[in-house]
């Protein structure tokens, strides 16, 4: 078995509260402390790259890969603008971005690199990189989430990332930016009033974290459609981040899982979770859906005389 | 055709027109204004010529501000309004950054914005003023404002899109947007402002997920599928016939069937603010942009100046 190109994976929330207002709520502060722990572990790792998949960066023309060497701006969140501004200057691994784009094409995906001054990097990516890599010690890469993509594209997108790491001989910390349950309160609340939106969301969040803590990433990947139906507000067609994360990290349950913190973020479920590859395994289950190596596009049944 | 400005009554607000103004950045890219950095060889003339004709009409109207309901300032905690008078920055489209890198310098009618906010709050809705000077104006607002007023000589009042469709349903979105429209109508009529309402969105909104090597290659532009085309035409026919109540009644089904950008609530808001027109819309043009269906249309409450354009 070849050495994994993944140092470890992180699942972190996109909301700006841990960055901008950790002192206003105990849970937000705990998430901030967990971000700080993760930052320290990244610094102590031998990672060459921080690879971010952000659910708050939607794209339409395939998947977009950030390739500006030093994107710089001051970002303000659409909803939480009152918490403050987020000035940033990041360092991107443009060689990785180019290679990733190439490998997406090799696997049948449409993708493109983007490198434009002033491009609006999304809240989730800004929060993650500012907290996990504040001094730009390690170069990063960010990939978008296509609004129309589903399981096949997301898994193939993850495999293309892994291809690139292996080809370039790089080790990465993989960062998925996403909430667990994503239903927020639709009205203003005071920081001390924050809680998970519903008992159902809380119950599912606990189940998901149980899987994560047991290292069962591939099992979560297989449960993704069920999670989407149960606790995800239907903004997009599917709950994709664990598909991408599982595919990038190697499609197994061979991880040590650790939930570093869990708290409500305006009603949604925010968690900082670490998955570290290990030789042990919870054991793989019998999976319902096929693995996908190459994305071959939509099946044009209407054009094939089937109706 | 009488193009004289409408009489101005002191301390009496008025809605002088309502416009559907789609915001694919392609139309600004194709126009090559000095504010936009990428350069094109043109494209989407049917939409752009329609926009020019509508913009020329607006030049003949006496109004104080463009009030723009935008799907690309997406808020989940109520409806937000801008609370600062001036914004200068650069807008780069997150989806089509190759087409839209627009340097803007714009004014906001904060007095009117705050009046709309207060009326919305008094009507029982969740709302907030946005007062962070680093906030970047969304490209939906900028594209529609630019195409309707290339001189940028009128202040704007952007309104965020509360995504109640995602959290509840299209029906809830429709009702909440209509309530917002009623509140805005009340605030405008009680003000001393004359305004043009702008509902910026496509009709059907399924995109192609690939882009031609030359984005403005018009040989590649067509609607995503026939179903979306038929739906778009159905709505435009109803607009021509002045049956806007029927359009709003159909809105949940239309939005579901065509993935329409009307899911933002913008047209439901505007029709309610206009008092649910029963007179014909002025249709200025329809064209596909990367698979989506886009109409430029206007409602002129004044029968003296209302036109049959197309």
Coordinates of C-alpha atoms in Angstrom, one line a residue:
Chain A
X1 CA 0.0 0.0 0.0
X2 CA 1.5 3.3 -1.1
X3 CA 1.8 6.1 1.4
X4 CA -1.2 8.4 1.6
X5 CA -0.7 11.8 0.2
X6 CA -3.1 13.1 2.9
X7 CA -1.6 14.2 6.2
X8 CA -5.1 14.6 7.6
X9 CA -8.5 16.0 6.8
X10 CA -10.5 18.7 8.5
X11 CA -14.2 19.4 8.4
X12 CA -14.8 23.1 9.4
X13 CA -17.8 25.5 9.4
X14 CA -18.0 28.4 7.0
X15 CA -19.7 31.1 9.2
X16 CA -17.5 34.0 10.3
X17 CA -18.4 33.9 14.0
X18 CA -15.3 31.9 15.1
X19 CA -13.1 34.4 13.3
X20 CA -14.9 37.7 14.1
X21 CA -16.7 37.1 17.3
X22 CA -15.4 34.2 19.3
X23 CA -15.8 36.1 22.6
X24 CA -19.5 36.6 22.1
X25 CA -20.6 33.0 22.7
X26 CA -19.0 30.1 24.5
X27 CA -19.6 27.7 21.6
X28 CA -18.2 30.1 19.0
X29 CA -15.1 30.4 21.3
X30 CA -14.8 26.6 21.5
X31 CA -14.9 26.4 17.7
X32 CA -12.2 29.1 17.6
X33 CA -10.1 27.1 20.0
X34 CA -10.5 24.1 17.8
X35 CA -9.5 26.0 14.8
X36 CA -6.4 27.1 16.7
X37 CA -5.6 23.4 17.6
X38 CA -6.0 22.4 14.0
X39 CA -3.8 25.3 12.9
X40 CA -1.1 24.1 15.3
X41 CA -1.4 20.5 14.0
X42 CA -1.0 21.8 10.5
X43 CA 2.1 23.6 11.4
X44 CA 3.5 20.5 13.1
X45 CA 2.7 18.3 10.0
X46 CA 4.8 17.9 6.9
X47 CA 2.0 19.2 4.6
X48 CA 3.0 20.9 1.4
X49 CA -0.4 22.2 0.7
X50 CA -3.8 23.0 2.2
X51 CA -6.5 21.9 -0.2
X52 CA -9.9 23.5 0.4
X53 CA -13.3 22.4 -0.9
X54 CA -15.8 25.1 0.0
X55 CA -19.6 24.7 -0.1
X56 CA -19.9 28.5 0.0
X57 CA -18.2 28.9 -3.4
X58 CA -20.8 27.9 -5.9
X59 CA -19.9 27.6 -9.6
X60 CA -21.8 26.9 -12.8
X61 CA -19.1 26.5 -15.5
X62 CA -17.8 23.2 -14.2
X63 CA -15.6 23.5 -11.2
X64 CA -13.4 26.5 -10.6
X65 CA -9.9 26.3 -9.0
X66 CA -8.3 29.3 -7.5
X67 CA -5.0 30.0 -9.2
X68 CA -4.2 33.5 -8.3
X69 CA -0.7 33.4 -6.7
X70 CA -1.7 36.0 -4.0
X71 CA -5.4 36.9 -3.9
X72 CA -6.0 39.9 -1.7
X73 CA -9.2 41.7 -0.8
X74 CA -11.4 42.7 2.2
X75 CA -14.4 40.4 2.4
X76 CA -17.7 41.1 4.0
X77 CA -20.4 38.4 4.5
X78 CA -23.8 39.0 2.9
X79 CA -25.7 38.2 6.1
X80 CA -23.2 38.8 8.9
X81 CA -21.8 42.1 7.7
X82 CA -22.4 43.6 11.1
X83 CA -19.7 41.3 12.6
X84 CA -17.0 43.1 10.7
X85 CA -14.7 42.9 7.7
X86 CA -12.3 40.1 6.8
X87 CA -9.1 41.5 5.1
X88 CA -7.1 38.7 3.6
X89 CA -4.0 38.0 1.5
X90 CA -3.4 34.3 0.7
X91 CA -0.7 32.3 -1.0
X92 CA -1.9 29.8 -3.6
X93 CA -0.1 26.8 -5.1
X94 CA -0.6 27.6 -8.7
X95 CA 1.3 24.5 -9.9
X96 CA -1.1 22.4 -8.0
X97 CA -4.1 24.4 -9.3
X98 CA -2.9 23.9 -12.9
X99 CA -2.3 20.2 -12.4
X100 CA -5.7 19.7 -10.7
X101 CA -7.4 21.4 -13.6
X102 CA -5.6 19.1 -16.0
X103 CA -6.5 16.0 -14.1
X104 CA -10.2 17.0 -13.9
X105 CA -10.1 17.1 -17.7
X106 CA -8.5 13.7 -17.8
X107 CA -11.3 12.3 -15.7
X108 CA -14.0 13.9 -17.9
X109 CA -14.9 16.9 -15.8
X110 CA -15.2 20.4 -17.0
X111 CA -13.1 22.8 -14.9
X112 CA -11.0 25.9 -15.1
X113 CA -8.5 27.8 -13.1
X114 CA -9.3 31.4 -12.2
X115 CA -6.8 34.1 -11.4
X116 CA -8.4 37.5 -11.3
X117 CA -7.5 40.5 -9.1
X118 CA -10.5 41.1 -6.8
X119 CA -12.1 37.8 -7.4
X120 CA -14.6 37.3 -4.5
X121 CA -13.2 34.5 -2.4
X122 CA -16.1 33.1 -0.4
X123 CA -16.7 33.5 3.3
X124 CA -16.0 29.9 4.2
X125 CA -12.7 29.8 2.4
X126 CA -11.6 33.1 3.9
X127 CA -12.6 32.0 7.4
X128 CA -10.8 28.6 7.1
X129 CA -7.6 30.0 5.6
X130 CA -7.3 32.9 8.0
X131 CA -7.7 30.7 11.0
X132 CA -5.8 27.6 9.8
X133 CA -3.0 29.3 8.0
X134 CA -2.8 32.9 9.2
X135 CA 0.8 33.4 8.2
X136 CA 0.5 31.7 4.8
X137 CA 3.1 29.2 5.9
X138 CA 1.8 26.6 3.6
X139 CA 0.4 27.4 0.1
X140 CA -3.3 26.6 -0.5
X141 CA -5.7 25.7 -3.2
X142 CA -9.4 26.2 -3.2
X143 CA -11.9 24.4 -5.4
X144 CA -15.6 25.4 -5.9
X145 CA -18.8 23.4 -5.6
X146 CA -20.7 23.2 -8.9
X147 CA -24.4 23.9 -8.3
X148 CA -25.5 21.3 -10.7
X149 CA -23.0 18.6 -9.8
X150 CA -24.1 15.4 -8.0
X151 CA -22.4 12.3 -6.7
X152 CA -20.5 11.2 -9.7
X153 CA -18.9 14.6 -10.4
X154 CA -18.1 15.2 -6.7
X155 CA -16.4 11.8 -6.4
X156 CA -14.4 12.2 -9.6
X157 CA -13.4 15.7 -8.5
X158 CA -12.0 14.2 -5.4
X159 CA -10.1 11.6 -7.3
X160 CA -8.6 14.2 -9.6
X161 CA -7.3 16.0 -6.5
X162 CA -5.7 12.8 -5.2
X163 CA -4.2 12.1 -8.7
X164 CA -2.6 15.5 -8.6
X165 CA -1.1 15.1 -5.1
X166 CA 0.4 11.8 -6.1
X167 CA 1.7 13.1 -9.4
X168 CA 3.3 16.1 -7.8
X169 CA 4.5 14.2 -4.8
X170 CA 2.8 16.5 -2.4
X171 CA 1.3 15.9 1.0
X172 CA -1.9 17.9 1.8
X173 CA -4.2 18.8 4.6
X174 CA -7.6 18.4 3.1
X175 CA -10.1 21.0 4.4
X176 CA -13.9 20.7 3.7
X177 CA -15.8 23.9 4.6
X178 CA -19.4 23.0 5.4
X179 CA -21.8 22.9 8.3
X180 CA -23.5 19.7 9.5
X181 CA -27.1 20.7 9.7
X182 CA -27.4 24.0 7.8
X183 CA -30.7 25.5 8.8
X184 CA -30.0 28.9 10.4
X185 CA -32.5 31.0 12.3
X186 CA -34.2 33.4 9.9
X187 CA -34.3 36.2 12.4
X188 CA -31.7 38.0 14.4
X189 CA -30.8 36.4 17.7
X190 CA -28.5 37.5 20.5
X191 CA -25.3 35.6 20.7
X192 CA -26.2 34.0 24.0
X193 CA -29.5 32.7 22.5
X194 CA -27.7 30.5 19.9
X195 CA -28.6 26.9 19.8
X196 CA -29.1 24.1 17.2
X197 CA -32.2 24.9 15.2
X198 CA -34.2 21.8 16.1
X199 CA -34.0 18.6 18.0
X200 CA -34.0 16.7 14.8
X201 CA -31.0 18.6 13.5
X202 CA -29.2 18.0 16.8
X203 CA -29.9 14.3 16.7
X204 CA -28.6 13.9 13.1
X205 CA -25.5 16.1 13.9
X206 CA -24.7 13.8 16.8
X207 CA -25.1 10.7 14.5
X208 CA -22.8 12.3 11.9
X209 CA -20.2 13.2 14.5
X210 CA -20.4 9.6 15.9
X211 CA -19.5 8.3 12.4
X212 CA -16.7 10.9 12.0
X213 CA -15.3 10.1 15.5
X214 CA -15.2 6.4 14.4
X215 CA -13.4 7.3 11.2
X216 CA -16.2 6.1 9.1
X217 CA -15.8 8.7 6.3
X218 CA -16.8 6.3 3.5
X219 CA -19.9 5.3 5.4
X220 CA -20.8 8.9 5.7
X221 CA -20.2 9.3 1.9
X222 CA -22.7 6.5 1.3
X223 CA -25.2 8.2 3.7
X224 CA -24.9 11.5 2.0
X225 CA -28.2 11.5 0.2
X226 CA -30.0 10.6 3.4
X227 CA -28.3 13.4 5.3
X228 CA -29.3 15.8 2.5
X229 CA -32.9 14.8 2.8
X230 CA -33.0 14.9 6.6
X231 CA -31.1 18.0 7.7
X232 CA -29.9 20.1 4.8
X233 CA -31.9 23.1 3.6
X234 CA -32.3 22.3 -0.1
X235 CA -30.1 25.1 -1.5
X236 CA -28.4 22.7 -3.9
X237 CA -29.1 19.3 -5.4
X238 CA -27.2 17.3 -2.9
X239 CA -25.0 17.2 0.2
X240 CA -21.6 16.9 -1.6
X241 CA -18.8 17.7 0.8
X242 CA -18.3 14.2 2.2
X243 CA -18.4 12.7 -1.3
X244 CA -15.5 14.9 -2.3
X245 CA -13.7 14.5 1.0
X246 CA -14.0 10.7 1.0
X247 CA -12.8 10.4 -2.6
X248 CA -9.9 12.8 -2.0
X249 CA -8.8 11.0 1.1
X250 CA -9.0 7.5 -0.3
X251 CA -12.5 6.0 0.0
X252 CA -12.2 4.0 3.1
X253 CA -13.1 4.0 6.8
X254 CA -9.4 3.9 7.8
X255 CA -9.2 7.0 9.9
X256 CA -8.7 8.1 13.5
X257 CA -11.5 10.6 14.0
X258 CA -11.7 13.4 16.5
X259 CA -14.4 16.0 17.0
X260 CA -12.5 19.0 18.3
X261 CA -15.5 21.2 18.9
X262 CA -19.2 21.3 18.0
X263 CA -21.5 24.3 18.5
X264 CA -24.4 26.2 17.0
X265 CA -23.7 28.9 14.5
X266 CA -26.9 31.0 14.2
X267 CA -28.8 27.7 14.5
X268 CA -26.7 25.6 12.1
X269 CA -24.4 22.8 13.2
X270 CA -20.8 23.9 13.2
X271 CA -18.1 21.4 14.0
X272 CA -14.3 21.2 13.7
X273 CA -13.4 17.6 13.0
X274 CA -10.1 15.9 12.2
X275 CA -9.7 12.6 10.3
X276 CA -6.2 11.1 10.3
X277 CA -5.4 8.2 8.0
X278 CA -4.6 5.0 9.9
X279 CA -4.1 1.3 9.1
X280 CA -7.0 0.3 11.3
X281 CA -10.5 0.4 10.1
X282 CA -14.0 0.3 11.4
X283 CA -14.7 -2.0 8.5
X284 CA -16.2 -1.3 5.2
X285 CA -19.9 -1.8 4.6
X286 CA -21.7 -3.1 1.5
X287 CA -22.3 0.1 -0.5
X288 CA -25.4 0.8 -2.5
X289 CA -24.0 3.0 -5.2
X290 CA -21.3 2.3 -7.8
X291 CA -17.8 3.8 -7.6
X292 CA -17.0 6.2 -10.4
X293 CA -13.7 6.7 -12.0
X294 CA -14.5 8.8 -15.1
X295 CA -17.3 11.3 -15.4
X296 CA -19.1 10.6 -18.7
X297 CA -21.7 13.4 -18.5
X298 CA -25.4 13.3 -18.3
X299 CA -27.1 10.3 -19.8
X300 CA -29.0 11.8 -22.7
X301 CA -31.9 9.4 -22.5
X302 CA -34.2 11.7 -24.4
X303 CA -31.8 11.6 -27.4
X304 CA -31.6 7.9 -27.5
X305 CA -35.1 7.0 -28.6
X306 CA -36.0 5.6 -25.2
X307 CA -39.4 7.4 -25.1
Chain B
X1 CA -46.1 59.4 -28.4
X2 CA -46.2 61.8 -25.4
X3 CA -42.8 61.5 -23.7
X4 CA -43.2 64.5 -21.3
X5 CA -42.3 63.8 -17.7
X6 CA -45.2 63.0 -15.4
X7 CA -46.4 65.9 -13.3
X8 CA -44.5 66.1 -10.0
X9 CA -46.6 66.5 -6.8
X10 CA -44.7 67.8 -3.8
X11 CA -44.3 65.4 -0.9
X12 CA -46.0 62.7 -2.8
X13 CA -44.0 59.7 -3.8
X14 CA -44.7 57.8 -7.0
X15 CA -43.6 54.7 -8.8
X16 CA -43.1 55.8 -12.3
X17 CA -42.1 52.5 -13.8
X18 CA -41.2 48.9 -13.1
X19 CA -38.6 47.0 -15.1
X20 CA -37.5 43.4 -15.5
X21 CA -33.8 43.8 -16.1
X22 CA -31.9 40.5 -16.3
X23 CA -28.3 40.6 -15.1
X24 CA -26.2 38.1 -17.0
X25 CA -22.8 39.8 -16.9
X26 CA -22.5 38.9 -20.6
X27 CA -24.5 41.9 -21.6
X28 CA -22.1 44.3 -19.9
X29 CA -19.2 42.3 -21.3
X30 CA -20.7 42.6 -24.7
X31 CA -21.2 46.4 -24.3
X32 CA -17.6 47.1 -23.6
X33 CA -18.1 50.0 -21.1
X34 CA -14.9 51.6 -19.8
X35 CA -15.6 50.4 -16.3
X36 CA -15.4 46.7 -17.3
X37 CA -11.9 45.3 -17.8
X38 CA -12.5 42.4 -20.2
X39 CA -13.1 43.2 -23.8
X40 CA -15.5 41.5 -26.2
X41 CA -16.5 41.5 -29.8
X42 CA -20.1 42.1 -28.9
X43 CA -22.9 39.6 -28.6
X44 CA -26.5 39.3 -27.2
X45 CA -27.6 42.3 -29.3
X46 CA -31.3 41.5 -29.0
X47 CA -31.1 42.0 -25.2
X48 CA -28.7 44.9 -25.4
X49 CA -30.7 46.8 -28.0
X50 CA -33.8 46.2 -26.0
X51 CA -32.0 47.5 -22.9
X52 CA -30.9 50.6 -24.8
X53 CA -34.5 51.4 -25.9
X54 CA -35.8 51.0 -22.3
X55 CA -32.9 53.1 -21.0
X56 CA -33.8 55.8 -23.5
X57 CA -37.4 55.7 -22.2
X58 CA -36.3 56.0 -18.6
X59 CA -34.3 59.1 -19.6
X60 CA -37.6 60.7 -20.5
X61 CA -39.1 60.0 -17.1
X62 CA -38.6 62.2 -14.0
X63 CA -37.4 60.0 -11.2
X64 CA -35.1 60.2 -8.2
X65 CA -33.8 56.6 -7.7
X66 CA -33.7 53.1 -9.0
X67 CA -34.9 50.6 -6.4
X68 CA -33.3 47.2 -7.3
X69 CA -34.3 43.8 -5.9
X70 CA -31.3 41.6 -6.5
X71 CA -31.0 37.8 -6.3
X72 CA -27.3 38.0 -5.8
X73 CA -27.3 39.7 -2.5
X74 CA -28.6 36.6 -0.8
X75 CA -29.6 36.8 2.9
X76 CA -31.1 34.2 5.1
X77 CA -31.8 36.5 8.1
X78 CA -34.5 38.7 6.6
X79 CA -34.3 41.4 4.0
X80 CA -31.3 43.8 4.1
X81 CA -31.0 47.4 2.8
X82 CA -27.9 49.5 2.2
X83 CA -27.3 52.2 4.8
X84 CA -24.3 54.1 3.4
X85 CA -24.3 56.7 0.7
X86 CA -21.4 55.8 -1.4
X87 CA -19.6 52.6 -2.6
X88 CA -16.6 52.5 -4.8
X89 CA -14.9 49.2 -5.5
X90 CA -14.5 46.5 -8.1
X91 CA -17.1 43.8 -8.7
X92 CA -15.8 40.5 -10.1
X93 CA -18.5 37.9 -11.0
X94 CA -17.8 34.8 -9.0
X95 CA -19.2 32.6 -11.8
X96 CA -18.1 34.4 -14.9
X97 CA -15.0 36.3 -13.7
X98 CA -13.6 36.2 -17.2
X99 CA -16.4 38.4 -18.4
X100 CA -17.1 40.8 -15.5
X101 CA -14.5 42.8 -13.6
X102 CA -16.4 46.1 -13.2
X103 CA -15.0 49.2 -11.4
X104 CA -18.0 50.9 -9.9
X105 CA -18.5 54.2 -8.1
X106 CA -22.1 54.6 -7.1
X107 CA -24.5 56.5 -4.9
X108 CA -27.2 55.1 -2.6
X109 CA -30.3 57.0 -1.6
X110 CA -30.0 56.2 2.0
X111 CA -33.0 58.2 3.1
X112 CA -35.2 56.1 0.8
X113 CA -33.4 52.9 1.7
X114 CA -34.1 53.6 5.4
X115 CA -37.7 54.4 4.7
X116 CA -38.1 51.1 2.9
X117 CA -36.4 49.3 5.8
X118 CA -38.6 51.0 8.4
X119 CA -41.8 50.2 6.5
X120 CA -40.7 46.6 6.1
X121 CA -40.0 46.3 9.8
X122 CA -43.4 48.0 10.7
X123 CA -45.1 45.4 8.5
X124 CA -43.7 42.7 10.7
X125 CA -40.8 41.4 8.6
X126 CA -37.3 40.7 9.6
X127 CA -35.0 43.4 8.2
X128 CA -31.6 45.0 8.7
X129 CA -29.6 47.9 7.4
X130 CA -26.1 47.1 6.0
X131 CA -23.6 49.7 7.3
X132 CA -20.2 48.1 6.6
X133 CA -18.2 50.3 4.2
X134 CA -16.2 47.3 2.9
X135 CA -19.3 45.6 1.6
X136 CA -19.1 44.8 -2.1
X137 CA -22.1 45.5 -4.2
X138 CA -23.3 42.4 -6.0
X139 CA -23.1 42.0 -9.8
X140 CA -26.9 41.6 -10.2
X141 CA -27.4 45.1 -8.9
X142 CA -24.5 46.5 -11.0
X143 CA -25.4 44.9 -14.3
X144 CA -29.1 45.9 -14.2
X145 CA -28.3 49.4 -12.9
X146 CA -25.7 49.9 -15.6
X147 CA -27.8 48.7 -18.5
X148 CA -30.7 50.9 -17.4
X149 CA -28.7 53.9 -16.7
X150 CA -25.2 53.8 -18.3
X151 CA -24.5 57.4 -17.0
X152 CA -24.9 56.3 -13.4
X153 CA -26.5 59.7 -12.7
X154 CA -29.2 58.4 -10.4
X155 CA -28.8 56.9 -6.9
X156 CA -29.8 53.3 -6.4
X157 CA -31.5 51.4 -3.5
X158 CA -30.6 47.7 -3.6
X159 CA -32.7 45.2 -1.7
X160 CA -31.4 41.8 -0.7
X161 CA -33.1 38.6 -1.6
X162 CA -34.3 36.7 1.4
X163 CA -34.0 33.0 0.4
X164 CA -37.2 31.8 1.9
X165 CA -37.7 29.5 -1.1
X166 CA -34.7 27.5 0.2
X167 CA -35.9 27.4 3.8
X168 CA -39.6 26.9 3.2
X169 CA -41.1 26.7 -0.3
X170 CA -41.8 28.8 -3.5
X171 CA -45.2 29.5 -2.1
X172 CA -43.8 31.0 1.0
X173 CA -41.3 33.0 -1.0
X174 CA -44.1 34.3 -3.2
X175 CA -46.1 35.5 -0.2
X176 CA -43.2 37.0 1.7
X177 CA -42.0 38.9 -1.4
X178 CA -45.5 40.2 -2.0
X179 CA -45.7 41.4 1.6
X180 CA -42.3 43.2 1.1
X181 CA -43.7 44.7 -2.1
X182 CA -46.7 46.1 -0.2
X183 CA -44.5 47.6 2.5
X184 CA -42.2 49.2 -0.1
X185 CA -45.1 50.6 -2.1
X186 CA -46.4 52.2 1.1
X187 CA -43.1 53.7 2.0
X188 CA -42.5 55.1 -1.5
X189 CA -45.9 56.6 -1.8
X190 CA -45.5 58.2 1.6
X191 CA -42.1 59.6 0.7
X192 CA -41.4 62.5 -1.6
X193 CA -39.5 60.3 -4.1
X194 CA -40.3 59.2 -7.6
X195 CA -38.8 55.8 -8.2
X196 CA -38.2 53.2 -10.9
X197 CA -38.5 49.7 -9.6
X198 CA -36.1 47.1 -11.0
X199 CA -36.6 43.4 -10.7
X200 CA -33.4 41.9 -11.9
X201 CA -33.5 38.2 -12.9
X202 CA -33.7 35.7 -15.7
X203 CA -36.9 33.8 -16.4
X204 CA -35.9 30.1 -16.9
X205 CA -32.6 29.7 -15.3
X206 CA -30.9 26.4 -16.3
X207 CA -27.3 27.1 -17.4
X208 CA -25.1 25.2 -19.7
X209 CA -22.1 24.0 -17.6
X210 CA -19.6 24.6 -20.3
X211 CA -18.7 27.9 -22.0
X212 CA -17.6 28.3 -25.7
X213 CA -14.0 29.3 -26.2
X214 CA -15.3 32.7 -27.4
X215 CA -18.0 33.5 -24.9
X216 CA -19.7 35.9 -27.3
X217 CA -19.9 33.3 -30.1
X218 CA -23.6 33.7 -30.9
X219 CA -23.7 30.5 -32.8
X220 CA -23.6 28.7 -29.5
X221 CA -26.4 30.5 -27.8
X222 CA -29.8 28.9 -27.3
X223 CA -32.3 28.1 -24.6
X224 CA -31.4 25.1 -22.4
X225 CA -34.4 23.1 -23.5
X226 CA -37.8 23.5 -25.2
X227 CA -39.8 23.1 -22.0
X228 CA -38.1 26.2 -20.6
X229 CA -38.7 28.1 -23.8
X230 CA -42.4 27.3 -23.8
X231 CA -42.7 28.4 -20.2
X232 CA -40.9 31.6 -20.8
X233 CA -43.2 32.4 -23.8
X234 CA -46.2 31.6 -21.6
X235 CA -45.2 34.2 -19.1
X236 CA -44.3 36.8 -21.7
X237 CA -47.7 36.3 -23.4
X238 CA -49.4 36.9 -20.0
X239 CA -47.3 40.0 -19.5
X240 CA -48.3 41.3 -22.9
X241 CA -52.0 40.7 -22.0
X242 CA -51.6 42.5 -18.6
X243 CA -52.4 39.4 -16.6
X244 CA -49.9 39.9 -13.9
X245 CA -52.1 38.4 -11.2
X246 CA -52.1 35.2 -13.2
X247 CA -48.3 35.4 -13.6
X248 CA -47.9 35.7 -9.8
X249 CA -50.4 32.8 -9.3
X250 CA -48.3 30.7 -11.7
X251 CA -45.0 31.7 -10.1
X252 CA -44.6 28.6 -7.8
X253 CA -45.1 26.2 -10.7
X254 CA -43.1 28.3 -13.2
X255 CA -40.2 28.5 -10.7
X256 CA -40.2 24.8 -9.9
X257 CA -40.5 23.8 -13.6
X258 CA -37.8 26.0 -15.0
X259 CA -35.4 26.5 -12.1
X260 CA -36.4 30.1 -12.6
X261 CA -34.5 32.9 -11.0
X262 CA -37.9 34.2 -9.9
X263 CA -37.1 32.1 -6.8
X264 CA -35.5 35.3 -5.5
X265 CA -39.0 36.8 -5.1
X266 CA -38.1 39.9 -7.2
X267 CA -41.0 39.8 -9.7
X268 CA -43.5 39.0 -6.9
X269 CA -42.1 42.0 -5.0
X270 CA -42.3 44.3 -7.9
X271 CA -45.8 43.4 -9.1
X272 CA -47.1 43.9 -5.6
X273 CA -45.3 47.2 -5.3
X274 CA -46.7 48.3 -8.7
X275 CA -50.2 47.5 -7.5
X276 CA -50.5 44.3 -9.6
X277 CA -50.7 45.8 -13.1
X278 CA -53.7 44.8 -15.2
X279 CA -52.3 46.7 -18.2
X280 CA -49.9 45.4 -20.9
X281 CA -46.2 45.2 -20.3
X282 CA -43.8 46.7 -22.7
X283 CA -41.6 43.9 -24.1
X284 CA -38.2 45.1 -25.2
X285 CA -36.5 41.8 -26.0
X286 CA -36.0 38.2 -25.2
X287 CA -32.8 36.2 -25.6
X288 CA -30.9 33.2 -24.2
X289 CA -27.7 33.7 -22.3
X290 CA -25.7 30.4 -21.7
X291 CA -29.0 28.5 -21.6
X292 CA -31.1 30.8 -19.5
X293 CA -34.1 32.8 -20.8
X294 CA -34.0 36.5 -20.4
X295 CA -36.6 39.2 -21.1
X296 CA -36.3 42.9 -20.8
X297 CA -39.7 44.3 -20.0
X298 CA -41.3 47.3 -18.3
X299 CA -44.6 48.4 -16.8
X300 CA -45.6 52.0 -17.3
X301 CA -48.5 53.0 -15.1
X302 CA -49.1 56.1 -17.2
X303 CA -51.3 55.2 -20.2
X304 CA -50.1 58.4 -21.9
X305 CA -46.5 57.2 -22.2
X306 CA -47.1 53.4 -22.3
X307 CA -45.9 51.9 -25.5
X308 CA -46.3 48.7 -27.6
X309 CA -42.6 48.1 -28.2
X310 CA -42.5 44.5 -29.6

